[in-house]
XYZ file of C-alpha atoms in Angstrom:
722
model
C -11.631 8.617 14.718
C -10.857 7.851 18.356
C -12.049 4.685 20.020
C -15.674 4.466 21.111
C -16.383 2.509 24.264
C -19.469 0.414 24.884
C -21.284 2.945 27.077
C -20.503 5.812 24.701
C -21.716 3.809 21.702
C -24.981 3.083 23.471
C -25.349 6.733 24.443
C -24.729 7.713 20.829
C -27.369 5.231 19.741
C -29.875 6.858 22.106
C -29.111 10.280 20.645
C -29.543 8.904 17.139
C -33.184 8.201 17.895
C -33.877 11.939 18.019
C -30.821 13.405 16.231
C -31.053 14.916 12.733
C -27.545 14.010 11.489
C -27.278 12.527 7.994
C -23.755 10.993 8.153
C -22.158 8.954 10.950
C -18.529 7.822 10.595
C -17.530 5.221 13.203
C -14.593 3.601 11.425
C -11.832 2.115 13.606
C -13.735 2.689 16.840
C -13.623 -0.928 18.116
C -17.404 -1.244 18.123
C -18.434 -4.829 18.804
C -21.627 -6.814 18.567
C -23.286 -5.249 21.639
C -22.684 -1.691 20.458
C -23.983 -2.624 17.005
C -27.163 -3.921 18.683
C -27.711 -0.516 20.287
C -27.092 1.313 16.998
C -29.472 -1.048 15.221
C -32.236 -0.228 17.687
C -31.714 3.475 17.013
C -31.873 2.928 13.242
C -35.362 1.487 13.578
C -36.737 4.895 14.543
C -34.152 7.331 13.120
C -35.471 9.120 10.029
C -32.528 11.275 8.899
C -29.328 9.186 8.750
C -28.333 8.348 5.172
C -24.715 7.170 5.615
C -23.353 4.829 8.302
C -19.707 3.713 8.177
C -18.742 0.979 10.647
C -15.602 -0.106 8.790
C -12.801 -1.937 10.614
C -14.654 -2.717 13.812
C -15.670 -6.011 15.432
C -19.416 -6.280 14.972
C -19.259 -9.855 13.599
C -22.388 -11.838 12.788
C -24.145 -10.588 15.937
C -23.948 -6.983 14.777
C -24.760 -7.843 11.174
C -27.923 -9.688 12.246
C -29.071 -6.727 14.336
C -28.399 -4.198 11.579
C -30.180 -6.391 9.047
C -33.256 -6.413 11.272
C -33.082 -2.623 11.638
C -32.904 -2.099 7.885
C -36.295 -3.753 7.524
C -37.833 -0.813 9.372
C -35.444 2.011 8.455
C -36.441 4.033 5.385
C -33.606 6.570 5.016
C -30.205 4.814 5.096
C -28.634 4.703 1.634
C -24.981 3.819 2.387
C -23.764 1.142 4.804
C -20.113 0.144 5.171
C -19.317 -2.991 7.166
C -15.817 -3.524 5.753
C -13.363 -5.429 7.933
C -15.826 -6.640 10.573
C -15.288 -10.430 10.660
C -18.768 -11.007 9.257
C -19.346 -14.581 8.135
C -22.100 -16.395 6.261
C -24.757 -16.058 8.996
C -24.417 -12.291 9.059
C -24.527 -12.087 5.282
C -27.598 -14.340 5.143
C -29.443 -11.903 7.390
C -28.377 -8.901 5.302
C -29.466 -10.584 2.088
C -32.945 -11.228 3.451
C -33.185 -7.517 4.194
C -32.062 -6.561 0.692
C -35.059 -8.379 -0.730
C -37.455 -5.898 0.913
C -35.390 -2.785 1.739
C -36.143 0.060 -0.665
C -33.507 2.686 0.232
C -30.030 1.092 0.554
C -27.920 1.826 -2.529
C -24.340 1.215 -1.315
C -23.196 -1.860 0.635
C -19.519 -2.407 1.472
C -18.632 -5.898 2.752
C -14.944 -5.794 1.828
C -12.478 -7.823 3.875
C -14.862 -10.020 5.809
C -15.072 -13.819 5.857
C -17.855 -14.439 3.354
C -17.730 -17.951 1.913
C -19.884 -19.869 -0.563
C -23.189 -19.930 1.361
C -23.091 -16.215 2.088
C -22.105 -15.362 -1.476
C -24.895 -17.519 -2.923
C -27.497 -15.924 -0.658
C -26.291 -12.463 -1.583
C -26.605 -13.297 -5.251
C -30.198 -14.476 -4.756
C -31.018 -11.153 -3.123
C -29.484 -9.251 -6.039
C -31.957 -10.881 -8.394
C -34.846 -9.085 -6.704
C -33.184 -6.005 -5.157
C -34.424 -2.832 -6.806
C -32.230 -0.240 -5.092
C -28.640 -1.486 -4.594
C -26.235 0.224 -7.005
C -22.818 -0.395 -5.418
C -21.616 -3.718 -3.945
C -18.059 -4.246 -2.642
C -17.008 -7.854 -1.967
C -13.242 -7.359 -2.262
C -10.904 -9.634 -0.254
C -13.528 -12.224 0.631
C -12.009 -15.451 -0.762
C -14.716 -15.822 -3.400
C -13.599 -18.269 -6.066
C -15.121 -19.387 -9.338
C -18.401 -20.618 -7.842
C -19.059 -17.311 -6.123
C -18.445 -15.442 -9.368
C -20.775 -17.854 -11.198
C -23.577 -17.043 -8.771
C -22.946 -13.294 -9.063
C -22.995 -13.564 -12.822
C -26.400 -15.250 -12.741
C -27.729 -12.456 -10.539
C -26.382 -9.766 -12.880
C -28.383 -11.187 -15.767
C -31.643 -10.128 -14.113
C -30.549 -7.340 -11.754
C -31.461 -3.906 -13.109
C -29.885 -1.506 -10.579
C -26.271 -2.484 -9.758
C -23.766 -0.112 -11.360
C -20.526 -0.964 -9.492
C -19.285 -4.437 -8.541
C -15.944 -4.796 -6.738
C -14.333 -8.227 -6.497
C -10.638 -7.353 -6.172
C -8.284 -9.840 -4.499
C -10.525 -12.864 -4.692
C -9.630 -15.958 -6.727
C -12.302 -16.098 -9.400
C -9.851 -17.124 -12.161
C -10.899 -17.751 -15.750
C -13.990 -19.655 -14.608
C -15.346 -16.609 -12.835
C -14.289 -14.233 -15.602
C -16.114 -16.314 -18.227
C -19.302 -16.307 -16.159
C -19.160 -12.549 -15.544
C -18.473 -11.971 -19.228
C -21.671 -13.817 -20.133
C -23.591 -11.635 -17.703
C -22.120 -8.469 -19.239
C -23.681 -9.381 -22.574
C -27.151 -8.851 -21.130
C -26.518 -6.490 -18.190
C -27.825 -3.010 -18.913
C -26.765 -1.185 -15.745
C -23.235 -2.185 -14.648
C -20.734 0.621 -15.293
C -17.752 -0.325 -13.064
C -16.241 -3.801 -12.699
C -13.196 -4.328 -10.457
C -11.428 -7.666 -10.955
C -7.891 -6.815 -9.799
C -5.671 -9.661 -8.525
C -7.987 -12.524 -9.423
C -5.698 -14.968 -11.290
C -7.452 -14.259 -14.594
C -5.486 -15.439 -17.652
C -5.862 -15.213 -21.415
C -9.127 -17.146 -21.738
C -10.830 -15.044 -19.101
C -9.667 -11.839 -20.768
C -10.890 -13.079 -24.177
C -14.332 -13.754 -22.753
C -14.499 -10.292 -21.203
C -13.379 -8.770 -24.482
C -16.168 -10.529 -26.360
C -18.665 -9.158 -23.875
C -17.351 -5.609 -24.352
C -18.205 -5.773 -28.037
C -21.920 -5.835 -27.271
C -22.130 -4.362 -23.770
C -23.325 -0.757 -23.830
C -22.902 0.386 -20.215
C -19.483 -0.595 -18.774
C -17.158 2.415 -18.441
C -14.430 1.068 -16.112
C -12.714 -2.317 -16.223
C -9.959 -2.970 -13.658
C -7.757 -6.014 -14.363
C -4.520 -5.093 -12.546
C -2.391 -7.945 -11.245
C -3.782 -10.760 -13.367
C -2.014 -12.830 -16.039
C -3.768 -11.971 -19.279
C -0.529 -11.551 -21.311
C -0.460 -10.603 -24.989
C -3.302 -13.029 -25.696
C -5.640 -11.099 -23.419
C -4.351 -7.700 -24.567
C -4.962 -8.588 -28.235
C -8.530 -9.634 -27.490
C -9.275 -6.495 -25.453
C -7.738 -4.351 -28.185
C -10.166 -5.818 -30.719
C -13.016 -5.025 -28.359
C -11.860 -1.407 -28.003
C -12.289 -0.918 -31.732
C -15.999 -1.577 -31.300
C -16.786 -0.557 -27.726
C -18.361 2.876 -27.414
C -18.635 3.140 -23.634
C -15.369 2.065 -21.922
C -13.444 5.080 -20.576
C -11.001 3.483 -18.112
C -8.989 0.308 -18.740
C -6.373 -0.817 -16.225
C -4.081 -3.617 -17.395
C -1.134 -3.060 -15.035
C 1.059 -6.033 -14.080
C -0.339 -8.433 -16.648
C 2.797 -9.698 -18.472
C 1.896 -7.737 -21.620
C 4.762 -7.316 -24.102
C 5.302 -5.559 -27.429
C 2.646 -7.389 -29.448
C -0.032 -6.654 -26.900
C 0.902 -2.965 -26.854
C 0.886 -2.854 -30.681
C -2.651 -4.173 -30.726
C -3.837 -1.709 -28.071
C -2.232 1.147 -29.997
C -4.075 0.194 -33.163
C -7.318 0.208 -31.228
C -6.645 3.698 -29.846
C -6.482 5.102 -33.363
C -10.182 4.473 -33.858
C -11.552 4.295 -30.309
C -13.351 7.491 -29.302
C -14.203 6.914 -25.622
C -11.170 5.646 -23.656
C -9.659 8.387 -21.454
C -7.373 6.349 -19.143
C -5.075 3.472 -20.111
C -2.836 1.930 -17.446
C -0.068 -0.449 -18.488
C 2.431 -0.091 -15.621
C 4.579 -3.077 -14.710
C 4.437 -4.830 -18.072
C 7.198 -5.294 -20.675
C 6.070 -3.325 -23.694
C 9.568 -1.872 -24.356
C 10.384 0.606 -27.129
C 8.311 -1.401 -29.598
C 5.166 -0.828 -27.563
C 6.040 2.803 -26.791
C 6.538 3.606 -30.489
C 3.198 2.097 -31.365
C 1.367 3.955 -28.591
C 3.072 7.196 -29.630
C 1.700 6.816 -33.149
C -1.746 6.309 -31.705
C -1.436 9.478 -29.581
C -0.987 11.551 -32.721
C -4.562 10.830 -33.747
C -6.272 9.957 -30.459
C -8.657 12.686 -29.358
C -9.870 11.258 -26.050
C -7.003 9.739 -24.025
C -6.073 11.954 -21.037
C -4.074 9.589 -18.790
C -1.377 7.156 -19.937
C 0.585 5.152 -17.352
C 3.631 3.370 -18.790
C 5.801 3.057 -15.672
C 8.204 0.095 -15.382
C 7.942 -1.123 -18.959
C 11.584 -1.380 -20.142
C 11.150 1.713 -22.344
C 14.425 3.361 -23.392
C 15.441 6.454 -25.348
C 13.805 5.596 -28.669
C 10.470 4.949 -27.024
C 10.635 8.270 -25.179
C 11.598 10.084 -28.409
C 8.507 8.732 -30.121
C 6.228 9.710 -27.220
C 7.717 13.203 -27.213
C 6.972 13.646 -30.909
C 3.399 12.639 -30.248
C 3.063 15.233 -27.454
C 3.853 18.009 -29.919
C 0.590 17.421 -31.725
C -1.572 15.627 -29.162
C -4.054 17.983 -27.483
C -5.758 15.790 -24.881
C -3.171 13.966 -22.721
C -2.850 15.533 -19.225
C -0.892 12.823 -17.350
C 2.060 10.767 -18.594
C 3.890 8.368 -16.253
C 7.234 6.975 -17.416
C 8.819 6.189 -14.025
C 11.063 3.150 -13.731
C 12.077 3.094 -17.372
C 15.523 3.860 -18.803
C 14.676 6.810 -21.015
C 17.796 8.731 -19.899
C 18.853 12.166 -21.129
C 17.862 11.237 -24.671
C 14.260 10.824 -23.583
C 14.356 13.833 -21.247
C 15.678 16.118 -24.002
C 12.943 15.037 -26.365
C 10.150 15.331 -23.790
C 11.378 18.740 -22.642
C 11.365 19.949 -26.229
C 7.804 18.726 -26.578
C 6.775 20.632 -23.423
C 7.690 23.904 -25.119
C 4.754 23.562 -27.470
C 2.442 21.148 -25.648
C -0.377 22.974 -23.829
C -2.264 20.171 -22.070
C 0.138 17.988 -20.021
C -0.118 18.812 -16.288
C 1.702 15.828 -14.737
C 4.925 14.177 -15.902
C 6.421 11.432 -13.719
C 10.004 10.459 -14.586
C 11.150 8.890 -11.331
C 14.250 6.680 -11.716
C 14.635 7.188 -15.456
C 18.441 7.757 -15.605
C 18.226 11.491 -16.262
C 21.605 13.294 -16.073
C 22.934 16.780 -16.850
C 21.538 17.386 -20.307
C 18.086 16.167 -19.433
C 17.738 18.578 -16.529
C 19.046 21.472 -18.600
C 16.451 20.703 -21.238
C 13.629 20.759 -18.674
C 14.821 24.135 -17.395
C 14.538 25.537 -20.909
C 11.041 24.103 -21.232
C 10.011 25.810 -17.977
C 10.553 29.219 -19.553
C 7.684 28.771 -21.967
C 5.517 25.929 -20.650
C 2.402 27.140 -18.829
C 0.601 23.929 -17.880
C 2.914 21.420 -16.123
C 2.035 21.357 -12.379
C 3.765 18.173 -11.177
C 7.229 17.008 -12.191
C 8.636 13.847 -10.603
C 12.420 13.525 -10.974
C 13.151 11.392 -7.907
C 16.018 8.863 -8.084
C 17.805 10.518 -10.978
C 21.243 12.194 -11.029
C 21.173 15.987 -10.763
C 24.511 17.668 -10.085
C 26.725 20.683 -10.734
C 25.832 24.140 -11.958
C 23.425 22.917 -14.591
C 20.786 23.087 -11.839
C 21.213 26.870 -11.729
C 19.587 27.030 -15.126
C 16.768 24.840 -13.844
C 16.217 27.148 -10.873
C 16.360 30.300 -12.954
C 13.661 28.907 -15.197
C 11.634 27.988 -12.098
C 11.477 31.706 -11.200
C 9.411 32.441 -14.259
C 7.251 29.313 -14.083
C 4.106 29.905 -11.978
C 2.396 26.555 -12.422
C 4.507 23.848 -10.751
C 3.193 22.808 -7.288
C 5.090 19.567 -6.649
C 8.787 18.951 -7.285
C 10.326 15.590 -6.351
C 14.139 15.568 -6.269
C 14.804 12.771 -3.780
C 18.025 10.782 -4.276
C 19.225 12.930 -7.163
C 22.803 13.482 -5.873
C 21.706 17.031 -5.169
C 24.516 19.086 -3.554
C 25.278 22.495 -2.058
C 25.524 24.362 -5.378
C 22.196 23.005 -6.582
C 20.344 23.836 -3.388
C 21.617 27.429 -3.420
C 20.166 27.922 -6.860
C 16.869 26.328 -5.874
C 16.616 28.366 -2.669
C 16.926 31.581 -4.633
C 14.128 30.450 -6.886
C 11.698 29.625 -4.089
C 12.158 32.752 -1.940
C 9.257 34.441 -3.653
C 7.651 31.333 -5.127
C 3.882 31.404 -4.651
C 2.886 28.053 -6.156
C 5.288 25.287 -5.038
C 3.700 23.468 -2.054
C 5.694 20.218 -1.902
C 9.475 19.911 -2.218
C 11.280 16.619 -1.641
C 15.079 16.903 -1.382
C 15.562 13.759 0.691
C 18.761 11.703 0.600
C 20.968 14.091 -1.306
C 24.119 15.873 -0.085
C 22.960 19.367 0.781
C 24.600 19.381 4.280
C 24.588 22.458 6.545
C 25.297 25.061 3.867
C 22.373 23.818 1.845
C 20.104 23.803 4.891
C 21.160 27.394 5.629
C 20.055 28.679 2.236
C 16.807 26.678 2.343
C 16.100 28.153 5.789
C 16.726 31.650 4.476
C 14.250 31.038 1.660
C 11.630 29.796 4.137
C 11.648 33.180 5.886
C 10.018 34.808 2.863
C 8.302 31.870 1.156
C 4.618 31.585 2.085
C 3.483 28.694 -0.112
C 5.584 25.643 0.774
C 3.746 23.281 3.145
C 5.750 20.017 2.859
C 9.552 19.915 2.963
C 11.708 16.799 3.144
C 15.423 17.133 3.909
C 15.854 13.558 5.126
C 19.282 11.919 4.881
C 21.265 15.040 4.022
C 24.087 15.061 6.634
C 22.658 18.171 8.306
C 24.203 18.961 11.696
C 23.780 21.688 14.326
C 24.290 24.756 12.088
C 21.744 23.619 9.547
C 19.190 22.722 12.212
C 19.705 26.086 13.927
C 18.998 27.946 10.698
C 15.873 25.891 10.011
C 14.673 26.489 13.570
C 15.018 30.246 13.112
C 12.955 30.105 9.927
C 10.201 28.144 11.719
C 9.690 31.078 14.070
C 8.396 33.254 11.241
C 7.408 30.934 8.372
C 3.591 30.964 7.973
C 2.957 27.893 5.829
C 5.130 24.837 6.562
C 3.108 21.963 8.076
C 5.486 18.995 7.585
C 9.258 18.997 8.106
C 11.128 15.732 7.570
C 14.697 15.746 8.946
C 15.072 12.026 9.568
C 18.481 10.370 9.328
C 20.598 13.510 9.733
C 23.043 14.383 12.546
C 21.512 17.440 14.190
C 22.403 16.222 17.704
C 21.428 17.770 21.027
C 22.091 21.394 20.128
C 20.272 21.193 16.814
C 17.276 19.498 18.367
C 17.166 22.049 21.182
C 16.949 24.855 18.610
C 14.089 23.130 16.804
C 12.220 22.442 20.040
C 12.672 26.093 21.013
C 11.094 27.115 17.703
C 8.053 24.963 18.480
C 7.216 27.336 21.309
C 6.276 30.084 18.843
C 5.537 28.204 15.605
C 1.808 27.768 14.967
C 1.678 25.849 11.675
C 3.879 22.734 11.915
C 1.828 19.561 12.463
C 4.450 16.867 11.717
C 8.128 16.816 12.727
C 10.320 13.818 11.911
C 13.657 13.635 13.765
C 14.318 9.893 13.400
C 17.999 8.946 13.778
C 19.496 12.322 14.714
C 21.842 11.574 17.663
C 19.496 13.296 20.105
C 20.216 12.511 23.755
C 18.303 13.241 26.936
C 20.141 16.483 27.741
C 18.083 18.710 25.486
C 14.695 17.008 25.685
C 13.784 19.339 28.542
C 13.282 22.016 25.888
C 10.864 19.690 24.079
C 8.944 19.266 27.321
C 8.565 23.020 27.653
C 7.490 23.297 23.999
C 4.838 20.608 24.393
C 3.290 22.582 27.235
C 2.815 25.592 24.949
C 2.552 24.321 21.362
C -1.010 23.681 20.161
C -0.504 22.506 16.566
C 2.076 19.676 16.469
C 0.193 16.373 16.357
C 2.882 13.942 15.140
C 6.426 13.634 16.493
C 8.893 10.971 15.366
C 11.982 10.487 17.581
C 12.946 6.897 16.630
C 16.527 5.676 17.006
C 17.902 8.450 19.177
C 19.190 8.217 22.773
C 16.331 9.762 24.735
C 16.678 7.239 27.604
C 14.771 7.416 30.888
C 15.660 11.047 31.678
C 14.417 12.175 28.293
C 11.228 10.149 28.714
C 10.704 11.911 32.057
C 10.900 15.321 30.380
C 8.561 14.278 27.558
C 6.020 12.834 29.983
C 5.998 16.107 31.916
C 5.081 17.939 28.710
C 2.429 15.374 27.818
C 0.575 16.021 31.055
C -0.555 19.427 29.787
C -0.228 19.053 26.003
C -3.543 18.830 24.153
C -2.404 18.504 20.527
C -0.018 15.558 20.113
C -1.741 12.376 18.906
C 1.255 10.287 17.747
C 4.544 9.883 19.615
C 7.191 7.496 18.302
C 10.093 6.694 20.658
C 11.201 3.480 18.931
C 14.765 2.447 19.868
C 15.543 4.997 22.593
C 16.573 2.750 25.521
C 14.081 4.348 27.907
C 13.884 1.143 29.995
C 11.445 0.425 32.813
C 11.965 3.836 34.391
C 11.073 5.553 31.141
C 7.951 3.433 30.784
C 7.028 4.302 34.375
C 7.135 8.087 33.828
C 5.304 7.828 30.496
C 2.577 5.794 32.182
C 2.099 8.614 34.684
C 1.518 11.004 31.787
C -0.944 8.613 30.168
C -3.102 8.741 33.284
C -3.632 12.472 32.669
C -3.141 13.056 28.929
C -6.348 12.917 26.876
C -5.158 13.328 23.275
C -2.402 10.786 22.535
C -3.769 7.916 20.448
C -0.555 6.173 19.293
C 2.524 5.420 21.409
C 5.384 3.496 19.792
C 7.950 2.026 22.224
C 9.646 -0.881 20.379
C 13.253 -1.831 21.231
C 13.386 0.159 24.456
C 14.586 -2.448 26.992
C 11.242 -2.398 28.756
C 10.717 -5.366 31.051
C 7.984 -6.591 33.365
C 8.184 -3.552 35.653
C 7.643 -1.213 32.706
C 4.739 -3.321 31.467
C 3.207 -3.184 34.954
C 3.410 0.620 34.980
C 1.863 0.919 31.513
C -0.898 -1.492 32.459
C -1.844 0.722 35.410
C -2.138 3.683 33.023
C -4.317 1.689 30.637
C -6.848 1.122 33.397
C -7.718 4.837 33.437
C -6.582 6.142 30.030
C -9.466 6.461 27.553
C -7.773 7.752 24.387
C -4.808 5.509 23.516
C -5.706 3.164 20.664
C -2.257 1.820 19.634
C 0.481 0.659 22.011
C 3.567 -0.859 20.375
C 5.937 -2.746 22.687
C 7.624 -4.903 20.024
C 11.084 -6.354 20.788
C 11.312 -5.501 24.478
C 11.942 -7.855 27.439
C 8.416 -8.372 28.721
C 7.764 -11.807 30.219
C 4.814 -13.593 31.778
C 4.602 -11.174 34.736
C 4.314 -8.241 32.339
C 1.716 -10.106 30.282
C -0.243 -10.785 33.485
C -0.245 -7.066 34.311
C -1.298 -6.040 30.800
C -4.020 -8.681 30.745
C -5.423 -7.114 33.916
C -5.648 -3.768 32.139
C -7.350 -5.356 29.135
C -10.182 -6.539 31.368
C -11.281 -2.939 31.980
C -9.756 -0.841 29.175
C -12.324 0.007 26.476
C -10.272 1.962 23.935
C -7.041 0.121 23.067
C -7.426 -1.406 19.599
C -3.868 -2.594 18.864
C -1.359 -4.115 21.276
C 1.951 -5.260 19.788
C 3.946 -7.582 22.055
C 5.873 -9.326 19.304
C 9.346 -10.677 20.091
C 9.220 -10.386 23.861
C 9.726 -13.143 26.478
C 6.115 -14.211 26.967
C 5.505 -17.916 27.488
C 2.530 -20.199 27.931
C 1.435 -18.666 31.235
C 1.352 -15.198 29.704
C -0.619 -16.462 26.717
C -3.209 -18.109 28.959
C -3.812 -14.984 31.061
C -4.121 -12.952 27.859
C -6.728 -15.387 26.598
C -8.708 -15.067 29.830
C -8.557 -11.260 29.705
C -9.763 -11.140 26.125
C -12.971 -12.869 27.115
C -13.864 -9.648 28.947
C -12.280 -7.077 26.591
C -14.532 -5.380 24.048
C -12.110 -3.119 22.159
C -8.909 -4.910 21.153
C -8.848 -5.638 17.417
C -5.212 -6.705 16.940
C -2.892 -8.556 19.319
C 0.607 -9.389 18.080
C 2.418 -12.143 20.005
C 4.679 -13.362 17.215
C 8.214 -14.317 18.253
C 7.311 -15.290 21.807
C 7.763 -18.777 23.308
C 4.121 -19.813 23.234
C 3.240 -23.470 22.771
C 0.670 -24.895 20.388
C -2.081 -25.520 22.976
C -1.836 -22.018 24.390
C -1.838 -20.522 20.899
C -4.991 -22.488 20.148
C -6.692 -21.244 23.320
C -5.869 -17.668 22.334
C -7.342 -18.108 18.907
C -10.492 -19.650 20.341
C -11.229 -16.741 22.674
C -12.893 -14.547 20.070
C -13.279 -14.679 16.340
C -13.289 -10.870 16.326
C -9.664 -10.331 17.411
C -6.909 -10.557 14.804
C -4.131 -12.594 16.373
C -0.564 -12.733 15.109
C 1.159 -15.642 16.842
């Protein structure tokens, strides 16, 4: 959503008093404490709004206090998100008092605030008496063991909470033990998120004991802890008894073969678990063999994630055998293992008879010729697989023709990932033939192969008749003018493509001119990526003309070309009338001060652009002055990136002047410029009057300690990077 200024927020609040809307999404709109006060007043009388999302704003304790007061009178709001709002203990204390009497709020999101011990303790007290709250998110709030202890006490008596999210805190084993005790008596909690909490074996054992008697928990998230085999063994024992858990995530927990063996044994008798995630462990072939045996008898598991587990051919062979008889698994992820052609052959053979698997991810699994040939044979008979991930494997030579021929008869596959597969001209010709009349494939990733111009030509020809493909990546394929020309011609008639990624090719001026010409008639493309394509200023005039006409393109990436000031002039001319583009990236184009000057003129008129990226463009103080003048009148730009330019104190002074009146800019990146203490001080003074900026990056400048401190003391709402 675009930025919402103070006056507009207050006007919206007035309308809310009589409006009948049920959902209001104000995320990322730089609302501060004053705007929250106005919204709170409206909530006191509004009788229809049920969902209010104020995530990633700057309401702070002032706004939280006002909203808490409003909730005492409001009788309709059920969902309130205050994530990322710099709310501290005082704001939470006010909200907790409200929870004791409010009878409608069911969902409260306080993720990524600054809640410490006092706020957490107060919140826990409120939970003991709250009779409506079902979902509480306290992720990323620096709660440690004591906070978890207090929450655990509250859970013992609370009878409504069903979902508790505590990811990325530091509750450790102390907190896990306390929560485990609470689970023994809790009769409502169904989802518990404890990812990245430094929980080890003892904490996992306590949770496992609780699962043996708990009769409500369905989801337990423990990703990124350190439970090891000790914790896995304990949880496996619990799974033999538990009759409610359906989703168990144990990714990145240092689990090895013994832990996987225990979990596999549990799966043989467990009748409720549908999703088991073990990515980023070290179960190896030993663990894979054990889990494969379990799959032969398991009648409930639908999703198994075994990515990055040191599984090789034997492990894949065993899993393939299991797929021949298993009738429930729909998703199998084996990416980042070394299953090779041996594993691919076996899995492909299994696909011929398996009738349930819809997604198979085998990214970076050392598949070669024989493996691909085997998959092509499986395509001829398989009628269920919709997504096949083969990225970062080695696919070459005419064996791909067989794959493509089989693709002609397969009408299920929607996503095919072939990035970095050493894909060449012969392979792309075969694939292009297959997709000419394809009516199901929507996403095709051929990035960083070697298809070159001849490959681009045949892909372009296929696009003229294909009406299903919406996302195509040809990044890093040594495509030059001829390939770009062919693709441009196809864009004039293709009715479906929305994203075209051509980054890191060599299409040059002539190729880019052809593509820009196509934009004049194309009405579907929304994203075009031309990063690193040797484009100079000569042909950007065509882009300017296209921008004046095109009404669909909203994202244009032109990083690391040679647009320079003349090119910036042409683009700015197009921006003055364009009403579709929201993101323009000109990173590394040497536009200089003159380029910044002409772009600033466009910003004074343009009313749609929200993100402008200008890093590494040799912009100095004069360019900063021009952009600052534009910011005084522009009311749509929310992100301005000026990283690694040559802006000094004079430029900072000019930009600080704009910040005093601008009410929409949320992010200003001035990292690695030439700003010193004087520039930092004027920025600090300007921020005392600014009500919208959420992030200011000044890292890599020559700012002294005292000036850095004065910046940080201006407002607790702004996120400084210094």
